[in-house]
Structure formats: C-alpha cells, structure tokens
mmCIF file of C-alpha atoms in Angstrom:
data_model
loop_
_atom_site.group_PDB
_atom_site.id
_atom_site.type_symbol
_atom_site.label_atom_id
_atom_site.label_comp_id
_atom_site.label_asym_id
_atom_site.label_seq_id
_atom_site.Cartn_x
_atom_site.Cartn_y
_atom_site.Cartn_z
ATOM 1 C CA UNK A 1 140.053 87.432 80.688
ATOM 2 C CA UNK A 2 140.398 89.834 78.029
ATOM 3 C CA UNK A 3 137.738 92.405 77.549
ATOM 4 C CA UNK A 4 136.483 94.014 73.781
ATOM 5 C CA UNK A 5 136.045 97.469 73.748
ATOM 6 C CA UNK A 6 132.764 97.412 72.107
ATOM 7 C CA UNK A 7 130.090 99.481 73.375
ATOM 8 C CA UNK A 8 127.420 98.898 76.614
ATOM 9 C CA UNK A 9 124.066 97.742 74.913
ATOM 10 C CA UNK A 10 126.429 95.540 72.379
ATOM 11 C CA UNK A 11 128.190 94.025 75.346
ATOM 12 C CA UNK A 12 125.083 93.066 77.570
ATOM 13 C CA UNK A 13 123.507 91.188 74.393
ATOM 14 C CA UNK A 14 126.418 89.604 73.463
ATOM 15 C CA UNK A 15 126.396 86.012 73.048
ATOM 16 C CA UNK A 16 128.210 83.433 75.438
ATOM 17 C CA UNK A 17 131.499 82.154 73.944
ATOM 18 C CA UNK A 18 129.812 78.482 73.892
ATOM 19 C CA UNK A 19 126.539 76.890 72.766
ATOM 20 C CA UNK A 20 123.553 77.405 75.034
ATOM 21 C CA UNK A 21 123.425 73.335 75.417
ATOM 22 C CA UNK A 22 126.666 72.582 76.174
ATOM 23 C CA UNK A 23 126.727 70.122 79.013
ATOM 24 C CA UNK A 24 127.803 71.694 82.405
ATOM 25 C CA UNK A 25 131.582 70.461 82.737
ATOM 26 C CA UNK A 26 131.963 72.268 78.882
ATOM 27 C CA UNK A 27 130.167 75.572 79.623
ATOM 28 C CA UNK A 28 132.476 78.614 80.241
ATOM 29 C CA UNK A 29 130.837 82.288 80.384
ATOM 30 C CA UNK A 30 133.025 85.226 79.261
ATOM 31 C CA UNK A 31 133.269 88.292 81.732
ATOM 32 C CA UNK A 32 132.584 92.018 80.411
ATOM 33 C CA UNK A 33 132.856 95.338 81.460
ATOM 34 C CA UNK A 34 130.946 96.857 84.430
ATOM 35 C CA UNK A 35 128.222 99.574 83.836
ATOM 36 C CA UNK A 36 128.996 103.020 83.993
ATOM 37 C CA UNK A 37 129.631 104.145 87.391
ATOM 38 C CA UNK A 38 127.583 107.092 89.173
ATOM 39 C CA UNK A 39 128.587 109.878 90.284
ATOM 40 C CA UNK A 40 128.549 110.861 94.152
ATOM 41 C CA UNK A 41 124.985 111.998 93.815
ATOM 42 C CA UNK A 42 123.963 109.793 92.004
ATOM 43 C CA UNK A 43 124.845 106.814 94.367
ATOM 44 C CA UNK A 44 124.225 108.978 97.470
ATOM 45 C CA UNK A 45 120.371 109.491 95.914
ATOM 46 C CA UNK A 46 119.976 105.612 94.927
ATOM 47 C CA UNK A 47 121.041 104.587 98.521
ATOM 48 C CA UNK A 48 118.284 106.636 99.531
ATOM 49 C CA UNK A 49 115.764 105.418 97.443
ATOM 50 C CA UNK A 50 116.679 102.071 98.353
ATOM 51 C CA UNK A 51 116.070 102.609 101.812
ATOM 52 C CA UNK A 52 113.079 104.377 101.187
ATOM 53 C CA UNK A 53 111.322 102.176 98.627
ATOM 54 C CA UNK A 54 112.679 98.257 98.710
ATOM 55 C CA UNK A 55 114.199 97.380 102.151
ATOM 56 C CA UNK A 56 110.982 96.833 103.959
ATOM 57 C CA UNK A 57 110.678 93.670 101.747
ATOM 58 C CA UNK A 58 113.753 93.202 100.748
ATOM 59 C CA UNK A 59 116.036 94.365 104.513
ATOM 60 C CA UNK A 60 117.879 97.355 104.878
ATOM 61 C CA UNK A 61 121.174 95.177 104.122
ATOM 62 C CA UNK A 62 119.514 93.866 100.703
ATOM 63 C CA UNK A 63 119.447 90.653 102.415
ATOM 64 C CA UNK A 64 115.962 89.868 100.715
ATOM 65 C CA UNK A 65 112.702 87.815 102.229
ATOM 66 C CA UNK A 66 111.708 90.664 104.998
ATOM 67 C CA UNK A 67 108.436 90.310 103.498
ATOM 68 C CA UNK A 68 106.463 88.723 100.815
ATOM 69 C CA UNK A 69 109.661 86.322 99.825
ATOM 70 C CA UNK A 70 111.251 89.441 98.212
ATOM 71 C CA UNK A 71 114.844 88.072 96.717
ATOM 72 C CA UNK A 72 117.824 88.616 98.029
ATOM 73 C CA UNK A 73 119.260 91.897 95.744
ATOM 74 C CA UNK A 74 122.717 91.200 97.188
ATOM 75 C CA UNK A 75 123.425 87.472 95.071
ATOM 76 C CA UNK A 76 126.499 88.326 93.265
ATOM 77 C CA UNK A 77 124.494 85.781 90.821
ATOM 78 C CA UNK A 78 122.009 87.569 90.426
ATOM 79 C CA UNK A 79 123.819 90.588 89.310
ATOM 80 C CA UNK A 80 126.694 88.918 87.243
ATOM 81 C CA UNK A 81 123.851 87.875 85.324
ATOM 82 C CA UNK A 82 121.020 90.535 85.598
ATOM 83 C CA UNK A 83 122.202 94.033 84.540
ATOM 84 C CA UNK A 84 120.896 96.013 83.604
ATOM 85 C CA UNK A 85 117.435 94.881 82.168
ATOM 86 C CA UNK A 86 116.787 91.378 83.841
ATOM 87 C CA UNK A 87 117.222 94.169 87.262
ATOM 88 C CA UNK A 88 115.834 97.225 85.600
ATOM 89 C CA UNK A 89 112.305 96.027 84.265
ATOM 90 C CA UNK A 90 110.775 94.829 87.656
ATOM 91 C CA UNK A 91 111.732 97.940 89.358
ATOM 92 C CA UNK A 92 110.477 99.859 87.020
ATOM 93 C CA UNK A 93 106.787 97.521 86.111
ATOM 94 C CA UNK A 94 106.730 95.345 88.759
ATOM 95 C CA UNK A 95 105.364 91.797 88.735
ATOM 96 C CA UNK A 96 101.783 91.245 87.544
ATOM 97 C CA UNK A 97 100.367 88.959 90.207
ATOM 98 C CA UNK A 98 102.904 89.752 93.110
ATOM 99 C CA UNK A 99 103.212 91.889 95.311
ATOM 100 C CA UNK A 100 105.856 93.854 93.468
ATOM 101 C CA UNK A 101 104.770 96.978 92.424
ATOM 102 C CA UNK A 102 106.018 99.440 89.101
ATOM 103 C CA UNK A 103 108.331 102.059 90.816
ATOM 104 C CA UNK A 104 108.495 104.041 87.896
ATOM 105 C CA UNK A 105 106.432 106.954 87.840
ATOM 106 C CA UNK A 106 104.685 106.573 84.153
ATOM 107 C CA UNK A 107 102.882 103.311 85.398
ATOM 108 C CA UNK A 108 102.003 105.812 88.852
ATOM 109 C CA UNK A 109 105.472 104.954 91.152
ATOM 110 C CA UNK A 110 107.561 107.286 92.409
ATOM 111 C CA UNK A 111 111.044 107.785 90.977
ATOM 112 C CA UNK A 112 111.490 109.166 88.179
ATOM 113 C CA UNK A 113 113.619 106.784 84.454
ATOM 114 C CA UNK A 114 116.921 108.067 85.591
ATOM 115 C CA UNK A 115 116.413 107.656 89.201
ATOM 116 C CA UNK A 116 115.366 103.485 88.417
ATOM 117 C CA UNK A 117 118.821 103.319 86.259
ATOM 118 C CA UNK A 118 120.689 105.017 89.174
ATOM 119 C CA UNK A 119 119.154 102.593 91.431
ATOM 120 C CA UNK A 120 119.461 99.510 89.428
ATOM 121 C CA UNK A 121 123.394 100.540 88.716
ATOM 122 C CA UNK A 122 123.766 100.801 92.651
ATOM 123 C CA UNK A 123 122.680 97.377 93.439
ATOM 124 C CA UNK A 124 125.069 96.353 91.071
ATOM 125 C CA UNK A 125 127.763 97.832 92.268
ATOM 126 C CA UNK A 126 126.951 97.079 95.862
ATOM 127 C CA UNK A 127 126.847 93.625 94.596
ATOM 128 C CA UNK A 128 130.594 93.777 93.829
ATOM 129 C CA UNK A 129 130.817 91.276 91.187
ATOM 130 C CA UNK A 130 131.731 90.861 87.563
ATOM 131 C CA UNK A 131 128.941 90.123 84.590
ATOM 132 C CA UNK A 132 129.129 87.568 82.317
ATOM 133 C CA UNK A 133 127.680 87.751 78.748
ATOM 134 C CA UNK A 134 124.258 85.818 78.768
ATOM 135 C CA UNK A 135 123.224 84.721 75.460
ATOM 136 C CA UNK A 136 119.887 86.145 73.787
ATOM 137 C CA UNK A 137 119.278 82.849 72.143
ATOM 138 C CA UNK A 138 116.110 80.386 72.644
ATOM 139 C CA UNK A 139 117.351 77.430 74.746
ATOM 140 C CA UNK A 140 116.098 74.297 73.187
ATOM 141 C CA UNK A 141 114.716 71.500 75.563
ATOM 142 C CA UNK A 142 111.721 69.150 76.313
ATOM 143 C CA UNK A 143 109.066 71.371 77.980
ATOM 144 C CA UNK A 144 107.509 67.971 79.025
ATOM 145 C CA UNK A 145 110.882 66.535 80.454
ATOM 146 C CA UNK A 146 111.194 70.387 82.364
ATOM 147 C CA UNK A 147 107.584 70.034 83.827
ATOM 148 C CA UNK A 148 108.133 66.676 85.682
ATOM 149 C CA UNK A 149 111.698 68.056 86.366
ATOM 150 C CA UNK A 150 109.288 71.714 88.062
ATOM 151 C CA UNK A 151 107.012 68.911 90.243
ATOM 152 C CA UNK A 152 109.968 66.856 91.553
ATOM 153 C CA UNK A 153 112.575 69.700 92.264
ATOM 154 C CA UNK A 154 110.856 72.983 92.634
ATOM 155 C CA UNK A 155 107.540 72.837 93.670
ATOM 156 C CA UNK A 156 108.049 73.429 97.454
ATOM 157 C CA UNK A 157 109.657 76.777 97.307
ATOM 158 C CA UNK A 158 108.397 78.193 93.778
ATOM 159 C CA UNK A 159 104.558 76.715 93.807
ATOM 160 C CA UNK A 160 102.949 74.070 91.588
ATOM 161 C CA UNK A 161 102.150 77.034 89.401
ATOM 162 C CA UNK A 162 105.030 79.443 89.925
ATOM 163 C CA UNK A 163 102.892 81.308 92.133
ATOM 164 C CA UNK A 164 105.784 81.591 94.434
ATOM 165 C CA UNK A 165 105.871 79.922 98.099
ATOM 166 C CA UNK A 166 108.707 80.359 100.077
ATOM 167 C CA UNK A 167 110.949 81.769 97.018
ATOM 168 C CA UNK A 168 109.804 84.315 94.036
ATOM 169 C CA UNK A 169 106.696 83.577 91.689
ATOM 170 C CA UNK A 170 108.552 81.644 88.264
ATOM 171 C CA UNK A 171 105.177 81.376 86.553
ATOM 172 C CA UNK A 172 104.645 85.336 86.340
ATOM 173 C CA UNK A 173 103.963 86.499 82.638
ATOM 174 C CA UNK A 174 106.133 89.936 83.228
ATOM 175 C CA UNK A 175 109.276 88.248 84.373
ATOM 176 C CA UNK A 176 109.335 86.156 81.468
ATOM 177 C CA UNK A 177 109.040 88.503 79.038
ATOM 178 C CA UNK A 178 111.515 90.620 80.565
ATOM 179 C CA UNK A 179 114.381 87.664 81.352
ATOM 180 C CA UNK A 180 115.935 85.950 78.329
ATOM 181 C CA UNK A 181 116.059 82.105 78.258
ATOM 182 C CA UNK A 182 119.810 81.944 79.173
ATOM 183 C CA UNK A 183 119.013 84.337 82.286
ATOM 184 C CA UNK A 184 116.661 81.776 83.751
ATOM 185 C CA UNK A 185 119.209 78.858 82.588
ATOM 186 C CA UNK A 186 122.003 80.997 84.657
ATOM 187 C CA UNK A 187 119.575 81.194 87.690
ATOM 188 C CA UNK A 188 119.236 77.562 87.835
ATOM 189 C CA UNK A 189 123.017 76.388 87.257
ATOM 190 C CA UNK A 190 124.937 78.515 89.498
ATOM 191 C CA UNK A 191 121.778 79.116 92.319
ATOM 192 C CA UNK A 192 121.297 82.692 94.540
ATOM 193 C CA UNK A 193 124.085 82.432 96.681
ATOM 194 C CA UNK A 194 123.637 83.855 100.021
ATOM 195 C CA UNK A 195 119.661 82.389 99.395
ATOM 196 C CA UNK A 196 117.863 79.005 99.902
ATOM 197 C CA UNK A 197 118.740 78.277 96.019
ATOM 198 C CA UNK A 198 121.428 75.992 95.309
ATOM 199 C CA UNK A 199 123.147 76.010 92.135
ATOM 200 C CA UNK A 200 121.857 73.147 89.841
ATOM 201 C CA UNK A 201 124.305 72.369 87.761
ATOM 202 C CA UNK A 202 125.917 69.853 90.462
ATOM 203 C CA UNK A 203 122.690 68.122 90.219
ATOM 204 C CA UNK A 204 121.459 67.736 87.080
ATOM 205 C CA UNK A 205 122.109 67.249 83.850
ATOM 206 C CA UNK A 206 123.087 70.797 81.575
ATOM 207 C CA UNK A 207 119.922 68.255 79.235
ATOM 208 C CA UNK A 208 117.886 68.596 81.530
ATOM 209 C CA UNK A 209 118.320 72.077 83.391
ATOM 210 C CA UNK A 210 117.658 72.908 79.173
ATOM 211 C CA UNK A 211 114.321 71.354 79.722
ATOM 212 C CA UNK A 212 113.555 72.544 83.118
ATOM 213 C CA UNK A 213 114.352 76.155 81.150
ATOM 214 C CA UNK A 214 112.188 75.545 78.276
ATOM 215 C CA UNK A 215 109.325 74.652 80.770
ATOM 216 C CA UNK A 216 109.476 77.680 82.702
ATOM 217 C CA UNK A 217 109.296 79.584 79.241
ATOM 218 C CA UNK A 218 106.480 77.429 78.072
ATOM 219 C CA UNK A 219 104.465 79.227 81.454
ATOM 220 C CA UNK A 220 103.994 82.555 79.264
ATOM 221 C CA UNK A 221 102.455 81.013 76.078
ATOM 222 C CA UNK A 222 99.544 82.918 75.417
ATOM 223 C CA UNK A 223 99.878 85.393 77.830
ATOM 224 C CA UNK A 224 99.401 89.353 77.386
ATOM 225 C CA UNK A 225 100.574 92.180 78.997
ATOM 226 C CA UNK A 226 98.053 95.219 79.017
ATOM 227 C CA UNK A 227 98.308 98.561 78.902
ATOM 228 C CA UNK A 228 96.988 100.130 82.329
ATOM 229 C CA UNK A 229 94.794 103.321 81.717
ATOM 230 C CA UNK A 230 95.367 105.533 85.183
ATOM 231 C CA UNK A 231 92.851 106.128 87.309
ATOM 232 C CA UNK A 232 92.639 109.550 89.044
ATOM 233 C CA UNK A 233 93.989 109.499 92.479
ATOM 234 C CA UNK A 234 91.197 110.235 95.170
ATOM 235 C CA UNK A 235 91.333 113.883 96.225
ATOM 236 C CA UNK A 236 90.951 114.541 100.278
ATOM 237 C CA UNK A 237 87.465 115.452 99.502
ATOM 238 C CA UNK A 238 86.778 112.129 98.683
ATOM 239 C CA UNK A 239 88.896 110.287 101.215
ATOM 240 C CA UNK A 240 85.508 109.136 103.666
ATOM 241 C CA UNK A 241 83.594 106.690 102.135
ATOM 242 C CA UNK A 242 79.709 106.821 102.918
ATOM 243 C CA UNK A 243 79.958 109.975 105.310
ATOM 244 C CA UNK A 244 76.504 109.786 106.145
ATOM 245 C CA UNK A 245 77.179 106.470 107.553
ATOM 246 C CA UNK A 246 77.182 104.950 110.602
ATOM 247 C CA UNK A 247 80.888 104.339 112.370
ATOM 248 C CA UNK A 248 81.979 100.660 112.143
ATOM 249 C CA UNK A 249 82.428 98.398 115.554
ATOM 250 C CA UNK A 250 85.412 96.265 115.499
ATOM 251 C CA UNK A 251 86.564 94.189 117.943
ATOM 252 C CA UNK A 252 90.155 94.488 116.448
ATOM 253 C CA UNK A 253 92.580 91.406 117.117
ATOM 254 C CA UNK A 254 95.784 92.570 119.054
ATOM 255 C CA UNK A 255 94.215 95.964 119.431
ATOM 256 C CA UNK A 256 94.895 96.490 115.740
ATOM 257 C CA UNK A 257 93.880 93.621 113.214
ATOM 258 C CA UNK A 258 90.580 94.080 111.298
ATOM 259 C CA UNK A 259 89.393 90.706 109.632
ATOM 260 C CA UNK A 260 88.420 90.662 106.156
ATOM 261 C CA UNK A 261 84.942 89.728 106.364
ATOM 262 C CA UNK A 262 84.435 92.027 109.637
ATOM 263 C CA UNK A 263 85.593 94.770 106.862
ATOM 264 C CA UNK A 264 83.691 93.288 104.652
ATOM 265 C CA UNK A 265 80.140 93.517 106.518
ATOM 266 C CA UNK A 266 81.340 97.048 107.247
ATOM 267 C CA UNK A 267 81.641 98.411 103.962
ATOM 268 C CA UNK A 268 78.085 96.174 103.387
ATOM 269 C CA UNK A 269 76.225 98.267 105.847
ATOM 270 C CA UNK A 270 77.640 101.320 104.366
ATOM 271 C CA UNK A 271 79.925 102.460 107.886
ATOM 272 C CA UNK A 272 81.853 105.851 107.566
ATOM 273 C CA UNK A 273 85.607 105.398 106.684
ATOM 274 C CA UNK A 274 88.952 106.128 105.449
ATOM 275 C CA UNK A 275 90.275 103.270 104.043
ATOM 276 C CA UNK A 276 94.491 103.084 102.643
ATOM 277 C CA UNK A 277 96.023 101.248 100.385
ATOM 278 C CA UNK A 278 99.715 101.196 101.275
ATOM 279 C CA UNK A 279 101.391 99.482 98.251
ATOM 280 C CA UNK A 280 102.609 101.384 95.917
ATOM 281 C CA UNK A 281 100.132 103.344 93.594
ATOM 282 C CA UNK A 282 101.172 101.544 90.445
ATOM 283 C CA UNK A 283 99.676 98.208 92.411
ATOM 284 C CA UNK A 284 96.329 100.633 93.300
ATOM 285 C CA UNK A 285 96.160 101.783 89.679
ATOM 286 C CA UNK A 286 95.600 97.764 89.036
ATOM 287 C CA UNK A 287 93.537 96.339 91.400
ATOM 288 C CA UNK A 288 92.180 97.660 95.002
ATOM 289 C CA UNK A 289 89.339 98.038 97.397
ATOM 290 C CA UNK A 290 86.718 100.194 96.165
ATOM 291 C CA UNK A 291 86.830 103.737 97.667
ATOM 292 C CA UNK A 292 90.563 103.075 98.816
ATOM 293 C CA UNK A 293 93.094 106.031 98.753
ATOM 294 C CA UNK A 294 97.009 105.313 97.415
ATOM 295 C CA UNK A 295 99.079 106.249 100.564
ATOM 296 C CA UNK A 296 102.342 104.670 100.093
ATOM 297 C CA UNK A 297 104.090 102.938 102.578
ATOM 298 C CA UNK A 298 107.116 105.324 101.966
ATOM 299 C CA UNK A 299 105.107 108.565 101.728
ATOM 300 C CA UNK A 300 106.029 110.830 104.240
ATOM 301 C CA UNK A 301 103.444 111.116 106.795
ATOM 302 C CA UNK A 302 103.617 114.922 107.899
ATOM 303 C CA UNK A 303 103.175 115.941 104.281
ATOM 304 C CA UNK A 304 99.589 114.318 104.577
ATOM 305 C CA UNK A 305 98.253 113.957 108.009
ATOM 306 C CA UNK A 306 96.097 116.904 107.411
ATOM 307 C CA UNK A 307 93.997 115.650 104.534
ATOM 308 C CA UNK A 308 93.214 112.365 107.100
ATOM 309 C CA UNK A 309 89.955 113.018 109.267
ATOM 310 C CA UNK A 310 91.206 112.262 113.140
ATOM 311 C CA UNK A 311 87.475 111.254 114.101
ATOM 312 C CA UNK A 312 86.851 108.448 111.302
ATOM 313 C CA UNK A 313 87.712 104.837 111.572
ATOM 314 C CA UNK A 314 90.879 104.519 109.262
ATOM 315 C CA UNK A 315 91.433 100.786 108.081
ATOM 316 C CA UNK A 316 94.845 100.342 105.967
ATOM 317 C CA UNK A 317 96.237 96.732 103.752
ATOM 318 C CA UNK A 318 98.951 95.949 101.780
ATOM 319 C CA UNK A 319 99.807 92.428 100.169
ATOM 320 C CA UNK A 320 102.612 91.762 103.183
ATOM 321 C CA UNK A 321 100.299 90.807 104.072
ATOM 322 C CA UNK A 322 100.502 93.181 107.101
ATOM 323 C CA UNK A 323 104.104 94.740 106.843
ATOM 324 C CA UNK A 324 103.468 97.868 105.138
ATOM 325 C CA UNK A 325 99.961 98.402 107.057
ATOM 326 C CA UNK A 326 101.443 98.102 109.815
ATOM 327 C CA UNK A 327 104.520 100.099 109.363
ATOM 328 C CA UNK A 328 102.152 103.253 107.695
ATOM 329 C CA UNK A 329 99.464 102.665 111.194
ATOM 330 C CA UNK A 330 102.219 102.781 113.425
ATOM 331 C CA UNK A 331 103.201 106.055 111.887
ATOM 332 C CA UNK A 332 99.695 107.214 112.217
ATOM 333 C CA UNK A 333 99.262 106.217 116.148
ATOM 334 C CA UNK A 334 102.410 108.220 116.774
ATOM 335 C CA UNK A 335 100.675 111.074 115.466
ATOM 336 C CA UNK A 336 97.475 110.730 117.700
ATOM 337 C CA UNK A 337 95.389 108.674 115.081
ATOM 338 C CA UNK A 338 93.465 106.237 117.295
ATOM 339 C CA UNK A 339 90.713 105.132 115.221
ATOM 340 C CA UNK A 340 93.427 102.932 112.883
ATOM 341 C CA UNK A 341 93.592 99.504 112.369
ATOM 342 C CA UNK A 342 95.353 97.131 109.933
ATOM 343 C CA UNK A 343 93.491 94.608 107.558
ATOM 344 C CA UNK A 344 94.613 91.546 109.083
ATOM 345 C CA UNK A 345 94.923 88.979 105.867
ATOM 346 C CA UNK A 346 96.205 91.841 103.047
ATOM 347 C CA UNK A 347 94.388 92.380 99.785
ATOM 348 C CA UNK A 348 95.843 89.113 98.673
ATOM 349 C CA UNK A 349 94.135 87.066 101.381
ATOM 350 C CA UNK A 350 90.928 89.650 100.414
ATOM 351 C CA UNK A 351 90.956 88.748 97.030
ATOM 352 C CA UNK A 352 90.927 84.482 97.719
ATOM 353 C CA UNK A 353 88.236 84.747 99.981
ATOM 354 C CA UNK A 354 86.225 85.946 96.946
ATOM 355 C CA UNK A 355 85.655 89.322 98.349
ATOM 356 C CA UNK A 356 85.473 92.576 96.049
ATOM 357 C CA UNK A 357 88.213 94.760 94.456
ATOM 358 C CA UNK A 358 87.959 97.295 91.497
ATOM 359 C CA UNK A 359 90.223 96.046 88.702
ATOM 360 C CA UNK A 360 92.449 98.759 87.371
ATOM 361 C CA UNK A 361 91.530 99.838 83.895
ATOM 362 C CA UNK A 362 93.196 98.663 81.020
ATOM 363 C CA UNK A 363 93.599 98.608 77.290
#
C-alpha cells in the first residue's frame, strides 16, 4: 500500500478511501504512516509512567481488566485505529463517570502535555501495528434500529445504559466527544482482539453496525462537559478531620475492610481521622468524601509518611473498588501504620448507597 507524504495531523483526519456505509465485504481501509518515534528517553520515561500510573488497572503487560474493566491497551485494533487522539484524550481527561481519572496535570494529574504524548506514542508502538485512516464523517443510520440492536447484542458486557459491566462504559459523554463516528464503527467491525470483543462485521449487517453506531452517538445528545474549577489540595495541617473527636471503633472485615455505613456513622459522630482518597487527584478535584486528602495510588510513600499522624485511625477508597486502597494501605502497614483500613465498597459503592460526597466545583 502506497503511502502520501502529506503531513501528521492531515494524515490522521484523512478520510477512508470508501464511503462510511459501504457494506462489509466492500469496505477497504487505507494504511498511513506511523507517528513520530521517541527518542531513548523519551520511551525509557513513558515505560515508566506506564508502570507507575496505568498497570494497576490495566496489568503490567497492558493486558487490560486488572481492575475496574480497564481495556486492554495492547489491541493492535485499538491502536490501528486510535492514535493519537481517540488514545490521547482519556489519558489526559479521563472518563466522566468512570473510574478513569485526567492524568494530565492542568485538570490536577500528574504528567506533564509532553509526557501524555510520549506515553500515548509508546502504547502505540508497543502495540506494533499499522493505522488506518478513519474517516471524520457522521455515519448515517437508524438510532432506533441501533438501540434494539444495543439490548439484544451488547447489553451484558457494556450495561443497559453504557454504564459499563464487564467491558468499558459506551454511554460516557467524554468518550463520545472525543471518538469520531467511524472510530466507534471500527471498534465494532473488527472487535479488541486479544479481549472478550469479537469483531462484528461477521455478524451483522455493515446497515446495521451503521445503526448500532448512530445509537451509541445518539447517547451524548444534550450532554455538557464542564469546566472543573480546582479545589485547593488539603495541607497536612488539615489532614485530621474533627481532632477533638473521639477515635472510631471498627470491627474491620479481614482485619482491614471498613463498611460504608460503619464509616458513615463514624464521620456522623464526628470520630478523629485521616481519611485518603487514592485515585488520582483529577477524580478528587470532581467528586470525594468530605475532608478527604488526594494521596495517589502512585505517590511515593516516603516522600509523605511524615505529614500522616501514626496515632489516628487512617481509612483510604478508591473506585476499584478496593485495588488502589489496598495497594496505598499495604504500603502504609509496611511502614508501621497500624491504625489503616480500606473502605470496603469504594466511593462508587459510597455514592449508590446514597451516602455523601462533595461535588467538585465547576463552571
């Protein structure tokens, strides 16, 4: 396949050499170029950062669904299809609704633009695959065909509402107005390989995976992205909540689980504590437990262990529900921290029981 010579940001919005709606047998994609490659550094740093910030959810191999259904970031699919911006945008703004944080450190991550272009560029090229051009264009189908289409075929894995089951949230406002039309069409022809999803295209019709695409589009009518204001991080001054409170009694499950509404009647009756949000801050900056302090689950520990009170109850969540918790406690009790304990049901699990966060401020 020849390649043109024109330049990067033409080439990734190119359009595909045939009509969005061609049926399946007809449809052909046209390769082009790889992105840039990175330098020694560069790719040394991003392998770093990878095993720093994703693998606990999505494995130390890429593998994906560790934790909290993370994708696979190894699906030569994925990234014949997804570079840079389909791959980019989530790493650096995460997923409203998910678990998936912003990593980029104007929305409160931790790396800095170049460092999530490095990293998305790695993946790709760890991938070891070859991009196709993916159209920019609408594609036109029957969002009412698409939705019985959702209910019969995808339900199970994705949720009746995209919330994401067993596979990644579909009906998530961010992802859809970061992935073009043909992007999600892609997904669904040719599957994730190395993942639970099969490629489509053997199933049904190209009609039909048209309307099944212009359903999942029709999921972001109306919805609006805002602008998140950033709250001031707590200082270690302000780390205890109600120190002139009494310390809370758990009975902790496993030596280590704290329930939600045991935590719940503790912050009630005003108990002395330390409590940690281990997501990433740009997930704290939205929504969180009120009085909880940001402490990454990729922080490192000795850097901070000072500012953390040895003789208070610490009680630390994530939306794992349990993984990051866990991993930052386990951390803690190898540094002689034994008041700890880990929220057993996550901030998610919080949150549907009806119990109270402090939304993130926005404009």
């Amino acid at each position: 396949m020849v390649v043109r010579k024109f330049s990067f940001f033409f080439l990734i919005a190119a359009l595909v050499s045939t009509a969005p709606n061609a049926g399946a047998e007809d449809y052909e994609y046209r390769t082009i170029r790889d992105p840039r490659k990175l330098t020694d550094e560069q790719s040394t740093r991003a392998a770093a950062n990878y095993q720093r910030y994703c693998s606990l959810c999505h494995g130390a191999d890429r593998q994906g669904y560790v934790n909290d259904h993370a994708p696979s970031l190894r699906s030569k699919s994925l990234f014949s299809s997804g570079v840079p911006h389909e791959v980019l945008r989530p790493i650096q703004y995460g997923r409203d609704g998910t678990p998936m944080g912003g990593y980029l450190d104007e929305v409160g991550g931790p790396l800095t633009l170049d460092e999530t272009w490095d990293l998305t560029y790695w993946l790709f090229w760890q991938a070891d695959t070859e991009r196709v051009r993916i159209t920019k264009e609408l594609v036109q189908g029957d969002p009412a065909r698409g939705r019985d289409l959702y209910a019969e075929h995808c339900t199970e894995c994705h949720g009746a509402n995209g919330e994401g089951v067993t596979a990644p949230a579909l009906g998530n406002a961010s992802a859809l107005s970061h992935n073009s039309d043909e992007f999600i069409r892609y997904a669904i022809r040719e599957g994730r390989d190395g993942t639970p999803m099969q490629p489509w295209k053997d199933i049904l019709s190209s009609t039909d995976i048209d309307n099944l695409t212009a359903f999942l589009r029709s999921r972001a009518s109306g919805w609006e992205q805002s602008k998140v204001v950033l709250r001031d991080v707590p200082t270690p001054d302000q780390y205890v909540i109600n120190k002139a409170g009494d310390d809370p009694d758990f009975d902790l499950q496993d030596g280590l689980y704290v329930s939600s509404p045991d935590l719940l009647r503790a912050l009630e009756a005003k108990n002395r504590m330390v409590l940690l949000d281990t997501r990433v801050t740009s997930v704290w900056q939205r929504v969180h437990i009120e009085g909880a302090v940001p402490l990454p689950y990729y922080v490192d520990l000795d850097d901070v262990v000072a500012d953390l009170p040895r003789d208070v109850q610490i009680v630390a969540y994530c939306s794992c529900p349990r993984a990051a918790a866990d991993h930052v406690v386990g951390q803690l009790r190898e540094r002689g921290f034994t008041r700890t304990a880990t929220l057993y049901e996550g901030i998610f699990g919080w949150m549907n029981m009806g119990f109270p966060v402090v939304n993130g401020k926005s404009q």
